[in-house]
mmCIF file of C-alpha atoms in Angstrom:
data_model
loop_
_atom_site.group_PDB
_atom_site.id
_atom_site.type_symbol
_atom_site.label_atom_id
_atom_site.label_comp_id
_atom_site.label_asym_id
_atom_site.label_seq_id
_atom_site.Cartn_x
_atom_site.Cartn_y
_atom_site.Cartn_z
ATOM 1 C CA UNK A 130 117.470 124.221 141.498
ATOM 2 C CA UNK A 131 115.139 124.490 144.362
ATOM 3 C CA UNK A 132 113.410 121.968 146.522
ATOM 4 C CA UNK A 133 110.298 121.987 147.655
ATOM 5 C CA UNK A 134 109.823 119.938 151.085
ATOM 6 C CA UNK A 135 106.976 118.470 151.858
ATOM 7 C CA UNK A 136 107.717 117.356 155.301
ATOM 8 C CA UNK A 137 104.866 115.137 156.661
ATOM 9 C CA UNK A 138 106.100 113.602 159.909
ATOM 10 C CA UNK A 139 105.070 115.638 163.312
ATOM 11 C CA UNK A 140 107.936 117.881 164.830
ATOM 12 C CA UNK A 141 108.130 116.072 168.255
ATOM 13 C CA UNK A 142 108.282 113.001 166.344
ATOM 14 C CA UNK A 143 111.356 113.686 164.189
ATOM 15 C CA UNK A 144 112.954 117.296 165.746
ATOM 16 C CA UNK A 145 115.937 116.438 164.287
ATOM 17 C CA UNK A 146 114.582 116.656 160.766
ATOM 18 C CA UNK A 147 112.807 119.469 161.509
ATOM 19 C CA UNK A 148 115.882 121.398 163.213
ATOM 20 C CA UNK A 149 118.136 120.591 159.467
ATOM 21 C CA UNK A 150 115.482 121.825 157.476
ATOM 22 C CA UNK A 151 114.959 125.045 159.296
ATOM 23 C CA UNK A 152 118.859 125.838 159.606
ATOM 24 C CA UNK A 153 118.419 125.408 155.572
ATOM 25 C CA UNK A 154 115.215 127.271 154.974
ATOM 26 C CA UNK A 155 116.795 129.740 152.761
ATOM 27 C CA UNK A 156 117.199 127.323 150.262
ATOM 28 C CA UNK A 157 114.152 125.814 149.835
ATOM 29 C CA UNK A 158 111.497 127.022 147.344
ATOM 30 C CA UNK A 159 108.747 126.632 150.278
ATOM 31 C CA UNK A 160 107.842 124.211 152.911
ATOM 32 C CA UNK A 161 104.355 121.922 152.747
ATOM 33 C CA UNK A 162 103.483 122.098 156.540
ATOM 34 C CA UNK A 163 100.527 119.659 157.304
ATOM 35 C CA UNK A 164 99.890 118.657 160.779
ATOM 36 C CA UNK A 165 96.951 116.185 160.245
ATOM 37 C CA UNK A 166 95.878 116.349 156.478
ATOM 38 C CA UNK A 167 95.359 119.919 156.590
ATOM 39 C CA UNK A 168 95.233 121.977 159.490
ATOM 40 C CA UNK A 169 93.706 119.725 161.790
ATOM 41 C CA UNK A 170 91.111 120.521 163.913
ATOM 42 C CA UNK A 171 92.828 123.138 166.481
ATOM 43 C CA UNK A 172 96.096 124.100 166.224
ATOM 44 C CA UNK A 173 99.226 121.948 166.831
ATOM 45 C CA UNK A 174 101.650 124.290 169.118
ATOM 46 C CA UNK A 175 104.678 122.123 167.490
ATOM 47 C CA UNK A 176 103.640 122.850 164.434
ATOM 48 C CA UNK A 177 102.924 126.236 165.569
ATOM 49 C CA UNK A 178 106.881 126.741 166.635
ATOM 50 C CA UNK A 179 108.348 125.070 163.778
ATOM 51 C CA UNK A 180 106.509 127.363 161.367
ATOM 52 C CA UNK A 181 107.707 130.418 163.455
ATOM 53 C CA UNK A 182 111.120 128.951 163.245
ATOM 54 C CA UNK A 183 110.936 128.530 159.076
ATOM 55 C CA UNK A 184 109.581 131.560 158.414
ATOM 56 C CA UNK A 185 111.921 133.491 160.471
ATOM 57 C CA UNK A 186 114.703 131.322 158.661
ATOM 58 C CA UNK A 187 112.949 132.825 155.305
ATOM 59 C CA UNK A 188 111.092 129.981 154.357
ATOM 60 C CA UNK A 189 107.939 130.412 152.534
ATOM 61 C CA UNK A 190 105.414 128.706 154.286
ATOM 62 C CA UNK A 191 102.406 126.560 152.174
ATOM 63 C CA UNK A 192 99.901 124.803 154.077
ATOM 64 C CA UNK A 193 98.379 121.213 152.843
ATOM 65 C CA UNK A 194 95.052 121.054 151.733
ATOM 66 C CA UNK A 195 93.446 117.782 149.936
ATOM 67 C CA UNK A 196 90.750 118.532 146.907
ATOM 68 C CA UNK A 197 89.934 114.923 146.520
ATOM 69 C CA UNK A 198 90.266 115.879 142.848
ATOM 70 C CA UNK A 199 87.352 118.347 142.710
ATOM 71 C CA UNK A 200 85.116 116.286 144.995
ATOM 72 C CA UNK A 201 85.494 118.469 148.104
ATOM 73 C CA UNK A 202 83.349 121.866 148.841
ATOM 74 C CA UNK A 203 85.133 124.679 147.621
ATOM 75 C CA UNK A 204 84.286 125.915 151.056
ATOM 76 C CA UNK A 205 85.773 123.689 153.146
ATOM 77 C CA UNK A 206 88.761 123.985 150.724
ATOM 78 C CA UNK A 207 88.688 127.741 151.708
ATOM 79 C CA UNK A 208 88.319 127.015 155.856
ATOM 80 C CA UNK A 209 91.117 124.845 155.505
ATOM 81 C CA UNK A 210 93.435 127.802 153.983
ATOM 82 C CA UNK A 211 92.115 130.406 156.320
ATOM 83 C CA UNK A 212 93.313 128.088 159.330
ATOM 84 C CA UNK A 213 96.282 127.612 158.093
ATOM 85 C CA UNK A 214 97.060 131.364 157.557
ATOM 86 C CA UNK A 215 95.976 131.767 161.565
ATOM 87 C CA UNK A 216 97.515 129.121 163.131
ATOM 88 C CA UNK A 217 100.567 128.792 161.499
ATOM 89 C CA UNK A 218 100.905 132.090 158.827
ATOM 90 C CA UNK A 219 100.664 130.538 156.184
ATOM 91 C CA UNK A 220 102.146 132.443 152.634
ATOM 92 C CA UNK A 221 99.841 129.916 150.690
ATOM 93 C CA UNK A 222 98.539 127.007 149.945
ATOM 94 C CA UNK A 223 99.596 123.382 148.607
ATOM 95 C CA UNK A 224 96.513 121.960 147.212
ATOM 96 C CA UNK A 225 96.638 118.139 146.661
ATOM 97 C CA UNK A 226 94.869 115.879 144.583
ATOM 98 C CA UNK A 227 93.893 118.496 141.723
ATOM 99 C CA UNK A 228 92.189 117.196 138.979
ATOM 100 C CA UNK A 229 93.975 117.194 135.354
ATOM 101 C CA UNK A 230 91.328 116.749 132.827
ATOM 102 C CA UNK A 231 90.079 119.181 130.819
ATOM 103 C CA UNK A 232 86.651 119.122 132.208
ATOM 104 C CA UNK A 233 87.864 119.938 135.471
ATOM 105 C CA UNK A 234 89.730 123.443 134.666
ATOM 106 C CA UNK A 235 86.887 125.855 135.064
ATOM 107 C CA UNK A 236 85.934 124.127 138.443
ATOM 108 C CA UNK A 237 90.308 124.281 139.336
ATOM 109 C CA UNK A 238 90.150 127.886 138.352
ATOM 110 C CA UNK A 239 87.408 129.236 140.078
ATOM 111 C CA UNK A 240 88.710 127.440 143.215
ATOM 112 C CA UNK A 241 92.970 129.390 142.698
ATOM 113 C CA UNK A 242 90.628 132.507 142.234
ATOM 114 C CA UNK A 243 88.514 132.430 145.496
ATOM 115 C CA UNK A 244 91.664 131.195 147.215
ATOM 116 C CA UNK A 245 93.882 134.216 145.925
ATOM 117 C CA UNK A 246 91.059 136.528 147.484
ATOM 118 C CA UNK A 247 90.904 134.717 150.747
ATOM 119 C CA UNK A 248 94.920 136.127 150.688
ATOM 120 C CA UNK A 249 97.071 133.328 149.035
ATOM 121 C CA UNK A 250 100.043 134.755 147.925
ATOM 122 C CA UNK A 251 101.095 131.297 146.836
ATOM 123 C CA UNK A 252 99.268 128.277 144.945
ATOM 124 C CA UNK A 253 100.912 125.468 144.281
ATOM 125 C CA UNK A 254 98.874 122.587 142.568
ATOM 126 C CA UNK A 255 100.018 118.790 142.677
ATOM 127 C CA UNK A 256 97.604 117.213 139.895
ATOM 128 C CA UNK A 257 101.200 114.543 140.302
ATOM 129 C CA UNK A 258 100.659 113.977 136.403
ATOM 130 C CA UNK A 259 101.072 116.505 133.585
ATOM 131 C CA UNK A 260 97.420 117.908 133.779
ATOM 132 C CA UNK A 261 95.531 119.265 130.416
ATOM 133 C CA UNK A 262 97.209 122.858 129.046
ATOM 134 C CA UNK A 263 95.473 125.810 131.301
ATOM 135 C CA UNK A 264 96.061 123.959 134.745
ATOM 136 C CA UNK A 265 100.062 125.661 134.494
ATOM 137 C CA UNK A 266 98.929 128.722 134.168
ATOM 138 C CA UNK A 267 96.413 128.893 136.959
ATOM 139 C CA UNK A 268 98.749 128.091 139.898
ATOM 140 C CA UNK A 269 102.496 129.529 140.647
ATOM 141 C CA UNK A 270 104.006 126.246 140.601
ATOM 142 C CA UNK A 271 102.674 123.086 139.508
ATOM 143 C CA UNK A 272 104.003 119.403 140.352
ATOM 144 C CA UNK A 273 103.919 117.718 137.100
ATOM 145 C CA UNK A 274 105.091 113.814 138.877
ATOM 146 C CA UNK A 275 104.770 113.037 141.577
ATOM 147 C CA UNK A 276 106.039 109.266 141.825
ATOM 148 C CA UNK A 277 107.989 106.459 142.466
ATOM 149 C CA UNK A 278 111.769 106.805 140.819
ATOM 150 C CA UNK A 279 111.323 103.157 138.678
ATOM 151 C CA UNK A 280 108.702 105.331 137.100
ATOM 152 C CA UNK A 281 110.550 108.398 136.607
ATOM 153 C CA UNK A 282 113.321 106.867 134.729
ATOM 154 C CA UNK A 283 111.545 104.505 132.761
ATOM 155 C CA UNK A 284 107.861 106.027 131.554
ATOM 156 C CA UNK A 285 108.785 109.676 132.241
ATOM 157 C CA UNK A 286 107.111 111.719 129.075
ATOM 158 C CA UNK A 287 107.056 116.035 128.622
ATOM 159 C CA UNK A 288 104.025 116.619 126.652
ATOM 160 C CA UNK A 289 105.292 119.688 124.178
ATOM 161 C CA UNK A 290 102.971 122.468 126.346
ATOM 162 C CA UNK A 291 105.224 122.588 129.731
ATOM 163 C CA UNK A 292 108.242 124.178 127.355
ATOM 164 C CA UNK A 293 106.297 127.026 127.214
ATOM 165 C CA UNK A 294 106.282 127.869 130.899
ATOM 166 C CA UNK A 295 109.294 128.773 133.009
ATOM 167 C CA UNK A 296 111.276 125.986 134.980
ATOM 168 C CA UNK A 297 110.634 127.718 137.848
ATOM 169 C CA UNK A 298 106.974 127.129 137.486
ATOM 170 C CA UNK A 299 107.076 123.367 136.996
ATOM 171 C CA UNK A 300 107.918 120.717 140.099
ATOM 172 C CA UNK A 301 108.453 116.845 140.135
ATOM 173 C CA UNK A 302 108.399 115.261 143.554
ATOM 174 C CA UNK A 303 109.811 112.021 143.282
ATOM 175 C CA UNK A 304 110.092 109.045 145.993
ATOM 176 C CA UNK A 305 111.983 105.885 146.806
ATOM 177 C CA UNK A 306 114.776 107.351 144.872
ATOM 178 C CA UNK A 307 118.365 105.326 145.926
ATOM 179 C CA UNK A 308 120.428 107.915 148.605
ATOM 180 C CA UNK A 309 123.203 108.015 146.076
ATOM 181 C CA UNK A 310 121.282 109.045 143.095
ATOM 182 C CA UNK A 311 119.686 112.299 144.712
ATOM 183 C CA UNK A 312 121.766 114.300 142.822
ATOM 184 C CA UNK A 313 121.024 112.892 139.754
ATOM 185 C CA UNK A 314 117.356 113.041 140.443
ATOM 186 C CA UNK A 315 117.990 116.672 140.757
ATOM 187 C CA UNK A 316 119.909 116.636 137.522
ATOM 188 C CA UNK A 317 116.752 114.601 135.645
ATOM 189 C CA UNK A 318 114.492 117.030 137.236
ATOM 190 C CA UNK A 319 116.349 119.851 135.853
ATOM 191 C CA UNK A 320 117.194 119.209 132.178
ATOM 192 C CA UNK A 321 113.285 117.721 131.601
ATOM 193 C CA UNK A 322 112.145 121.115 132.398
ATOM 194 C CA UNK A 323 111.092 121.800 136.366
ATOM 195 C CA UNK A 324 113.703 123.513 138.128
ATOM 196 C CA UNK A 325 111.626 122.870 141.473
ATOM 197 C CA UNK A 326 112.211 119.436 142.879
ATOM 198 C CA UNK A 327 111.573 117.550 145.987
ATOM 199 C CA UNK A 328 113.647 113.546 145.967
ATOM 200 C CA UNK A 329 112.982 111.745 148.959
ATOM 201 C CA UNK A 330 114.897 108.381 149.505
ATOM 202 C CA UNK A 331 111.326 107.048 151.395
ATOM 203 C CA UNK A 332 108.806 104.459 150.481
ATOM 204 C CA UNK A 333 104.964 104.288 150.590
ATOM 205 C CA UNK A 334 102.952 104.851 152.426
ATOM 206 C CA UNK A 335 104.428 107.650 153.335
ATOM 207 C CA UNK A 336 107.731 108.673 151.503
ATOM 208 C CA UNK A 337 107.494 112.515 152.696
ATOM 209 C CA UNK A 338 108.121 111.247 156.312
ATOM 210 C CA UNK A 339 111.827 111.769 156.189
ATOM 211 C CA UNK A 340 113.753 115.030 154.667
ATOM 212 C CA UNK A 341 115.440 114.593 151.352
ATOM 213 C CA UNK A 342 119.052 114.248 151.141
ATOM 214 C CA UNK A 343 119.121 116.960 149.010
ATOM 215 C CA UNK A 344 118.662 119.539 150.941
ATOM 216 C CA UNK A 345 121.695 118.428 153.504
ATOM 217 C CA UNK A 346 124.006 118.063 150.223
ATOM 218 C CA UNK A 347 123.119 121.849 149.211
ATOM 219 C CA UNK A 348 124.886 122.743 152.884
ATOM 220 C CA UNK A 349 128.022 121.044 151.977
#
């Protein structure tokens, strides 16, 4: 199993967090480093140090860009990526709020095409529901939930398409989940299919302020 950490509270805010989750950087499937909804406007030079420290830990570095589900220019999409690769070296890109209809797939994949020739050597898409067949295919890993844990355990449902795509390529990110049952949300996450998982024990409005338990327990 790997996580995948989206870490969204500022480095001089929470250095402690950061410090644990770059002394366990090899284990992660990739970081989500977003510094003000994206890149920000200039760089952040704490931002800046931490993603020097991860990616000389070996962690793969994806930087956080919102689509507003196919609303946003696909240019500002792309200015967003190409700051992230010079301010903080980015190895790709974690693109929010994708669309999951049908009717928004040739749009999705014209978009993973121009951003794989401005140099993204990762795409990650977080539609945060199971989006229409195609989507999987377009990205390297795609976050199928992304939700509160009453919802996971209750109305969870694996539409027959994702069991024809690796584990590996599948992700559930999954919040407000009880400290003691982060292993089990691992577990869940594993046997319905994504072997990439990221179970944070915080709340809205913003439950990826705080590093998942998980990734401590995988030190032990």
């Amino acid at each position: 199993m790997s996580l995948l950490i989206p870490l969204y509270v500022h480095p001089a805010e929470d250095p402690g967090a950061w410090h644990r989750l770059i002394t366990s950087a090899a284990r992660t499937y990739g970081v989500v480093l977003n510094p003000a909804n994206g890149p920000g406007e200039v760089p952040d030079p704490a931002f800046a140090a931490a993603a020097d420290a991860l990616r000389a830990a070996g962690a793969r570095l994806f930087g956080y860009v919102d689509t507003d589900y196919g609303v946003r220019d696909r240019a500002a999409i792309a200015d967003d990526l190409r700051r992230h690769q010079e301010w903080y070296a980015a190895d790709g890109c974690f693109l929010d709020r994708v669309t999951a209809t049908p009717d928004g797939l040739p749009a999705c994949r014209r978009l993973v095409r121009g951003l794989r020739r401005e140099g993204a050597g990762t795409v990650v898409l977080n539609p945060g529901v199971h989006p229409a067949p195609g989507y999987a295919r377009l990205a390297d890993l795609t976050v199928t939930f992304e939700g509160h844990w009453s919802t996971y355990v209750s109305a969870f449902s694996r539409p027959a398409w994702t069991a024809r795509h690796p584990p590996g390529r599948l992700c559930h990110l999954v919040y407000g989940v009880p400290e003691a049952l982060v292993p089990l949300a691992v577990r869940t996450a594993e046997e319905r299919g994504a072997a990439v998982c990221g179970p944070v024990t915080g709340e809205l409005p913003n439950p990826w302020a705080a590093l998942t338990p998980a990734l401590t327990e995988a030190e032990s």
